[in-house]
Amino acid sequence: MDKPKLNIVGQETRRKDGVARVTGQEKYTPDISLPRMLHGRILSSPYAHARIRSIDARPAEEMGAVVLTWDDIPHVRYNERIITVPSVLHKDHYVLADKVRRMGEAVAAVAAETEALAEKAARAIRVEYEVLPVLLDPSEAIKDGAEPIYDTAMWGTNEIPISGNIACTRNVEEGDVDQAFAQADVIVEGRFNTQKIYHAQMETKSCVCRPEPDGGLTVWPTTQSIHNVRILLGQIFDIPLSKIHVKKVPVGGTFGSSIQMNPPIPICAALALKARRPVRLTLTREEDVHDHTRYAGEIHLKLAARRDGTLLGAEMELVGDIGAHNIQAYSYLGVSIGWLVSLYRLPNVRYHGTAVYTNKAISCAMQGFGNPQVTFAAESLIDELAEKLGMDPLELRLKNYVGLGDTFWGQGPTVRSVVLSDGVPQLLHRGAEIIGWEHRPKPGSQTGRYRRGIGLGRGFHTSSAGAPQPGDVIDFSGAMVKVNTDGSVDVVTALMDHGGGTLEAIAKLVAEELCVPLELVNLAPAETGSTMYDCVTHATRGVYAGGGAAVKAARQVRQELKETAARFLNVMPEALDLRLDKQSGQGVVYVPSIPDRRMTIQEIATRCWTESWKTIAAAVSFRPTNCPPAYVNVFVEIEVDTWTGAVRTVMAAMGSDCGTVVNPVMAAGQLEGGLNKGAGYALFETNEWNADGQVAGGGYWIDAKTAAIGETPRLADFITHFADTWEPTGPHGAKGIGEAATNPVAAAYANAIYNAIGVRFYELPITPEKILRALAAENASDPH
Amino acid sequence: MLPDYDSLAPATWAEALAALAAQPDVVPIAGGTNVVVGMRAGELRGRTLMDINRLPELHGIRVSDGHVVIGGGTTVAELLASPAITEHAYPLHQAAAAFANPLVRNRATIGGNLVDASPAADTYPPLLVLDAEVELVSLHGVRWLPLDQFVLGVNQTERRPEELLRSVRWPLAPERSAGLHHKLALRKGTACSVMSAAVRVDTDQLGRCTAARIALGAVAPRPIRAHEAEQSLVGESLTEVTIRRAAQLAGQACRPIDDVRSSAAYRRRVAEVVVRRLLTAVDLELKEGAQA
């Protein structure tokens, strides 16, 4: 497809909020201070599993604190994440704990004049607990006789029993799997284990709430979805949505941790309603560390192939550790098989997924939502298969990957679309060239202290969860674009920017469509009352779906500009075109055949104003009807020190097919960040729990060990590159990038380590210790 | 969240010592990088914090009388920036460079690191191989203790509640001496040690070892010297064989534990590797020095 020429999209530009962010002037939720504001604190459970016998709040109240306990909250069970449609949504959560199911769960909360007094008051509350056995391992939790973490939960509008601590299951079967395996020449299989890790977003979860005289609420939350926070608060507190105003506040990173409404938000709202004063509530880092992690679990994967490398089918069994609450386990089970069948063409597939409750921090989406886990398993097995077949792993991937024209259902069985843009061959060949794929060593052929290896991981993420028909995932966006009296433009959107530059991209897409300079496009402050609904900024959908909405609105504005200018210029609107006049720095509406018949957008807007006519504006909803894969592949060259087991990244080549690259430097930054987070996940990050259910290290960051800048290869040794593609359903040809950048990284490291030392690892993280142990075992069994 | 506490800010050294003598539960606080973290975790060491940052007696790095002397309030960032430390205490310079991150280095002090006495405290191994002594001062007087005697166990030292650690000193190294430090952590910055080690070897004109020091962190309840390993080198030239033997003995000296950062077995194993690597590097440095 011929790509249109772009003026602004694709240029390196400085982000509008950059100066405010790096100079400390940006105002995040904890920076917000209101007149007469109280300070909230949560009384967290010191136990991971306990019944609450009694709560005596009098000591706290005697100190002048407002105290919130079970008796003060609406007894409404809800799910913090409402992206799954209500009919299949599991709900097991209350504003305060009915029973304690993880360490740090909110048992009560207080608000007081100072944070110190609030803390003192919280500690003065007397709680009697009946301590219950703590279940940390899913295989223990599902055993007969294991202490039940839940008796029931809501599923849709029905109360369902929970037995065996199984939150939900999901099965998928397509084609004839038994026949596929019977006909296979080669079968490979493995059991892959992945760990829970903390999101390690910079800003801990936080909220400010102000009760309004009309019985409503104004809320400044840490969130990825202001509209879903509004809906949930409306449901829990039975307030019409028109009286709930949720403000869009810059967020200090999330990595997915604020897709769901954070626990402090409804607690803060309840405190504010009870106190009749504004309240601010911010989690400490230790509280935040106990609040959320990535999904962990065991994946048992089996692939069947013909001798020529054609994949025939797969069987996958997943047992996921979802922690103390079910936030999106049903979706997680659904996407996990989606990731597999959308990586490689697998006409016959059987899948059984089980989500198990444990007394640990709550699992939720984190950069990839199950995708890094499945890709680690699949890409490891594809390498094993290539070795068995004697094929180049790169060729095996090219032969089987889901690409142009194939059906793709990354976001689960109900979200199906067809791939319309595909840069995979370009990316793989270019990456192979950069890393020197042809010269990679033979696995296990080296003997010295330092052993080098090259590994490949390929993957993708979905750009949104869009599809032609509605499924079990809600996915649509909205945007408003209006032209001001001086020709500058306001964009009003509920989308959030988690740091990756999503909103910057939105501004550029609108500037491109309207032919106005980027500096004249304003990202207007926004709240629920002034924005169209947007489900949530997640699923690598910001640029693709949110940008799609903005471009749809801008396109209507563009048409109205033409129609308005047509009247002023006395020509037919169809005869008009728009261009960016670089000399005047203005967008111009003009008649191509009559050069002097033209007006700048400023002239049009000013005249609409002074002639008391109108504001040129459009407000739209937009539902993506496609879900294009944002492909990424990563080649890493690593060096294993066989004396200490340490792995060093020597070089990395990372390629992305994100369609049109909206901002090359920021897109490269996404890839660099993706490698960094992925390397930490692959090599050392883990959250472990002691027998009491406390995160080892107590929640202090010193032992969280997320990868820092020192773990990134020098930029000279880290090459990023982009496919030359155009997504026909995307805004100006763009797709997503964010989560895709981290999904294949762990697999690439596992494959590189195998290439270096001839040992394959099925469990993350691949720590120096595990490497030494494996090498020692190998030496012991080696007769030489 | 911080529990309640009282605070003192003595203007003079005498005032500080008097406050310590009067109230046994006063906790001196300098950078606060351990004290505050402990308070947040509910480990209140005393109800009253005494800010000692502004006492001039605790500051300064100087070389005199054949010794390097540094004030107990010297921050790790100041150590890192000091040419005297780079020249006369290179292992300590290396440890300062590997210490946490710039923010913590700006706050944390050498005295605090020693008094806190974490088994993983970064400055212990280099100071142990430098033969450092600490100066403890109270209203009753002044006493100097070799660092090896000062530290007792996890967060335990010989410091009495009424004493302040005023300074740390060590003799200038003789000619033909070299020392190095290495910290092994799960990532490069802002990380607690899995284990760390420092070595120092003094040699005669023939290149034979006259004295050796090998110190290890995070492999026992307190930072330790590997005396048998040190003794095995005395009178010997550094060769692959003598280095390997010393490294093995150093590994055997470890009494490590399993914890969130590493297993005991891994610590013992890498202690040997790191000591071997450091001795090999020291040998190279001594040979290069002899040629120059």
mmCIF file of N, CA, C and O in Angstrom, chain A residues 41 115 119-120 123 286 449 641 643-644 684 700 703 705-706 710-711 768-769 772, chain B residues 1 4 37 40-41 186-188 190 192 260-263 266 269-270 273 276-277:
data_model
loop_
_atom_site.group_PDB
_atom_site.id
_atom_site.type_symbol
_atom_site.label_atom_id
_atom_site.label_comp_id
_atom_site.label_asym_id
_atom_site.label_seq_id
_atom_site.Cartn_x
_atom_site.Cartn_y
_atom_site.Cartn_z
ATOM 1 N N ARG A 41 -4.988 7.136 56.524
ATOM 2 C CA ARG A 41 -4.066 6.003 56.636
ATOM 3 C C ARG A 41 -4.909 4.736 56.723
ATOM 4 O O ARG A 41 -6.019 4.740 57.254
ATOM 5 N N GLU A 115 -0.852 13.557 58.998
ATOM 6 C CA GLU A 115 -0.551 12.176 58.655
ATOM 7 C C GLU A 115 -0.024 11.435 59.881
ATOM 8 O O GLU A 115 -0.323 10.259 60.084
ATOM 9 N N GLU A 119 -1.598 8.114 61.485
ATOM 10 C CA GLU A 119 -0.816 6.897 61.691
ATOM 11 C C GLU A 119 -0.982 6.396 63.132
ATOM 12 O O GLU A 119 -1.212 5.221 63.382
ATOM 13 N N LYS A 120 -0.893 7.330 64.054
ATOM 14 C CA LYS A 120 -1.006 6.968 65.456
ATOM 15 C C LYS A 120 -2.408 6.391 65.739
ATOM 16 O O LYS A 120 -2.556 5.385 66.429
ATOM 17 N N ARG A 123 -2.849 2.889 64.395
ATOM 18 C CA ARG A 123 -2.178 1.878 65.225
ATOM 19 C C ARG A 123 -2.917 1.636 66.536
ATOM 20 O O ARG A 123 -2.713 0.610 67.182
ATOM 21 N N GLU A 286 6.054 0.136 51.140
ATOM 22 C CA GLU A 286 5.901 -1.213 51.693
ATOM 23 C C GLU A 286 4.472 -1.716 51.483
ATOM 24 O O GLU A 286 4.247 -2.892 51.190
ATOM 25 N N ARG A 449 36.064 -20.106 30.685
ATOM 26 C CA ARG A 449 35.339 -19.490 31.800
ATOM 27 C C ARG A 449 34.163 -18.671 31.272
ATOM 28 O O ARG A 449 33.052 -18.787 31.766
ATOM 29 N N ASP A 641 29.483 -15.981 32.833
ATOM 30 C CA ASP A 641 30.699 -16.222 33.607
ATOM 31 C C ASP A 641 30.473 -17.534 34.355
ATOM 32 O O ASP A 641 29.689 -17.585 35.308
ATOM 33 N N TRP A 643 32.199 -19.076 36.350
ATOM 34 C CA TRP A 643 32.699 -19.130 37.727
ATOM 35 C C TRP A 643 31.666 -18.581 38.705
ATOM 36 O O TRP A 643 31.563 -19.037 39.836
ATOM 37 N N THR A 644 30.953 -17.541 38.293
ATOM 38 C CA THR A 644 29.970 -16.936 39.214
ATOM 39 C C THR A 644 28.534 -17.145 38.753
ATOM 40 O O THR A 644 27.599 -16.885 39.506
ATOM 41 N N PHE A 684 16.876 -11.975 37.250
ATOM 42 C CA PHE A 684 17.001 -11.915 38.708
ATOM 43 C C PHE A 684 15.763 -11.470 39.473
ATOM 44 O O PHE A 684 15.681 -11.696 40.657
ATOM 45 N N TYR A 700 10.628 -3.600 51.376
ATOM 46 C CA TYR A 700 11.604 -2.532 51.131
ATOM 47 C C TYR A 700 12.242 -2.762 49.781
ATOM 48 O O TYR A 700 12.524 -3.882 49.394
ATOM 49 N N ASP A 703 15.572 -4.898 48.240
ATOM 50 C CA ASP A 703 15.660 -6.261 47.738
ATOM 51 C C ASP A 703 14.652 -6.569 46.632
ATOM 52 O O ASP A 703 14.414 -7.713 46.316
ATOM 53 N N LYS A 705 15.085 -5.478 43.528
ATOM 54 C CA LYS A 705 15.994 -5.841 42.446
ATOM 55 C C LYS A 705 15.413 -5.707 41.048
ATOM 56 O O LYS A 705 15.628 -6.533 40.201
ATOM 57 N N THR A 706 14.614 -4.656 40.805
ATOM 58 C CA THR A 706 14.211 -4.443 39.431
ATOM 59 C C THR A 706 15.416 -3.894 38.670
ATOM 60 O O THR A 706 16.288 -3.274 39.262
ATOM 61 N N GLY A 710 22.101 0.528 35.124
ATOM 62 C CA GLY A 710 23.360 -0.209 35.006
ATOM 63 C C GLY A 710 23.212 -1.554 34.327
ATOM 64 O O GLY A 710 24.187 -2.141 33.855
ATOM 65 N N GLU A 711 22.006 -2.065 34.272
ATOM 66 C CA GLU A 711 21.772 -3.381 33.656
ATOM 67 C C GLU A 711 21.512 -3.266 32.153
ATOM 68 O O GLU A 711 21.417 -4.268 31.456
ATOM 69 N N PRO A 768 22.213 -16.357 38.702
ATOM 70 C CA PRO A 768 23.576 -16.897 38.676
ATOM 71 C C PRO A 768 23.651 -18.218 39.427
ATOM 72 O O PRO A 768 24.338 -19.155 39.020
ATOM 73 N N GLU A 769 22.913 -18.266 40.533
ATOM 74 C CA GLU A 769 22.922 -19.459 41.346
ATOM 75 C C GLU A 769 22.411 -20.690 40.590
ATOM 76 O O GLU A 769 22.978 -21.772 40.667
ATOM 77 N N LEU A 772 25.005 -21.808 38.025
ATOM 78 C CA LEU A 772 26.120 -22.564 38.616
ATOM 79 C C LEU A 772 25.696 -23.977 38.985
ATOM 80 O O LEU A 772 26.427 -24.936 38.755
ATOM 81 N N MET B 1 5.464 4.248 57.760
ATOM 82 C CA MET B 1 5.297 5.489 58.514
ATOM 83 C C MET B 1 6.198 5.484 59.736
ATOM 84 O O MET B 1 6.466 4.458 60.332
ATOM 85 N N ASP B 4 6.437 7.810 66.636
ATOM 86 C CA ASP B 4 6.779 9.041 67.353
ATOM 87 C C ASP B 4 8.220 9.011 67.859
ATOM 88 O O ASP B 4 8.705 7.971 68.291
ATOM 89 N N VAL B 37 15.138 3.713 58.084
ATOM 90 C CA VAL B 37 14.556 2.485 57.514
ATOM 91 C C VAL B 37 14.117 1.553 58.634
ATOM 92 O O VAL B 37 13.029 0.978 58.598
ATOM 93 N N ARG B 40 10.906 2.786 60.214
ATOM 94 C CA ARG B 40 9.737 2.483 59.376
ATOM 95 C C ARG B 40 9.320 1.031 59.521
ATOM 96 O O ARG B 40 8.147 0.693 59.392
ATOM 97 N N ALA B 41 10.304 0.184 59.772
ATOM 98 C CA ALA B 41 9.997 -1.236 59.929
ATOM 99 C C ALA B 41 9.584 -1.558 61.364
ATOM 100 O O ALA B 41 9.412 -2.718 61.708
ATOM 101 N N LEU B 186 23.065 -8.516 43.103
ATOM 102 C CA LEU B 186 22.207 -9.046 42.039
ATOM 103 C C LEU B 186 21.984 -8.025 40.923
ATOM 104 O O LEU B 186 21.438 -8.346 39.889
ATOM 105 N N ARG B 187 22.362 -6.806 41.177
ATOM 106 C CA ARG B 187 22.435 -5.856 40.075
ATOM 107 C C ARG B 187 23.520 -4.846 40.411
ATOM 108 O O ARG B 187 24.120 -4.919 41.477
ATOM 109 N N LYS B 188 23.748 -3.897 39.482
ATOM 110 C CA LYS B 188 24.962 -3.093 39.633
ATOM 111 C C LYS B 188 24.815 -1.966 40.650
ATOM 112 O O LYS B 188 25.764 -1.630 41.339
ATOM 113 N N THR B 190 22.380 0.354 43.693
ATOM 114 C CA THR B 190 21.327 0.281 44.699
ATOM 115 C C THR B 190 21.040 -1.160 45.098
ATOM 116 O O THR B 190 19.901 -1.613 45.069
ATOM 117 N N CYS B 192 22.114 -4.503 47.781
ATOM 118 C CA CYS B 192 22.804 -5.029 48.937
ATOM 119 C C CYS B 192 23.713 -6.160 48.459
ATOM 120 O O CYS B 192 23.371 -6.878 47.525
ATOM 121 N N VAL B 260 17.158 -13.784 51.267
ATOM 122 C CA VAL B 260 16.422 -13.375 50.083
ATOM 123 C C VAL B 260 17.360 -13.111 48.913
ATOM 124 O O VAL B 260 16.970 -13.198 47.755
ATOM 125 N N ARG B 261 18.627 -12.836 49.199
ATOM 126 C CA ARG B 261 19.533 -12.481 48.107
ATOM 127 C C ARG B 261 20.294 -13.669 47.547
ATOM 128 O O ARG B 261 20.733 -13.643 46.404
ATOM 129 N N SER B 262 20.475 -14.681 48.335
ATOM 130 C CA SER B 262 21.332 -15.770 47.873
ATOM 131 C C SER B 262 21.234 -16.950 48.833
ATOM 132 O O SER B 262 20.863 -16.788 49.987
ATOM 133 N N SER B 263 21.635 -18.112 48.336
ATOM 134 C CA SER B 263 21.758 -19.250 49.243
ATOM 135 C C SER B 263 23.144 -19.242 49.862
ATOM 136 O O SER B 263 24.069 -18.608 49.349
ATOM 137 N N TYR B 266 25.782 -20.762 47.479
ATOM 138 C CA TYR B 266 26.246 -19.865 46.413
ATOM 139 C C TYR B 266 27.237 -18.855 46.980
ATOM 140 O O TYR B 266 28.255 -18.556 46.368
ATOM 141 N N ARG B 269 30.623 -20.415 47.444
ATOM 142 C CA ARG B 269 31.244 -20.677 46.148
ATOM 143 C C ARG B 269 31.796 -19.383 45.530
ATOM 144 O O ARG B 269 32.942 -19.329 45.089
ATOM 145 N N VAL B 270 30.977 -18.326 45.527
ATOM 146 C CA VAL B 270 31.459 -17.115 44.866
ATOM 147 C C VAL B 270 32.499 -16.393 45.719
ATOM 148 O O VAL B 270 33.329 -15.664 45.181
ATOM 149 N N VAL B 273 35.609 -17.624 44.401
ATOM 150 C CA VAL B 273 35.868 -17.081 43.063
ATOM 151 C C VAL B 273 36.345 -15.631 43.161
ATOM 152 O O VAL B 273 37.315 -15.229 42.514
ATOM 153 N N ARG B 276 39.867 -15.300 44.619
ATOM 154 C CA ARG B 276 40.850 -15.730 43.623
ATOM 155 C C ARG B 276 41.061 -14.621 42.587
ATOM 156 O O ARG B 276 42.168 -14.282 42.217
ATOM 157 N N ARG B 277 39.953 -14.048 42.158
ATOM 158 C CA ARG B 277 40.026 -13.002 41.155
ATOM 159 C C ARG B 277 40.779 -11.770 41.705
ATOM 160 O O ARG B 277 41.621 -11.186 41.036
#
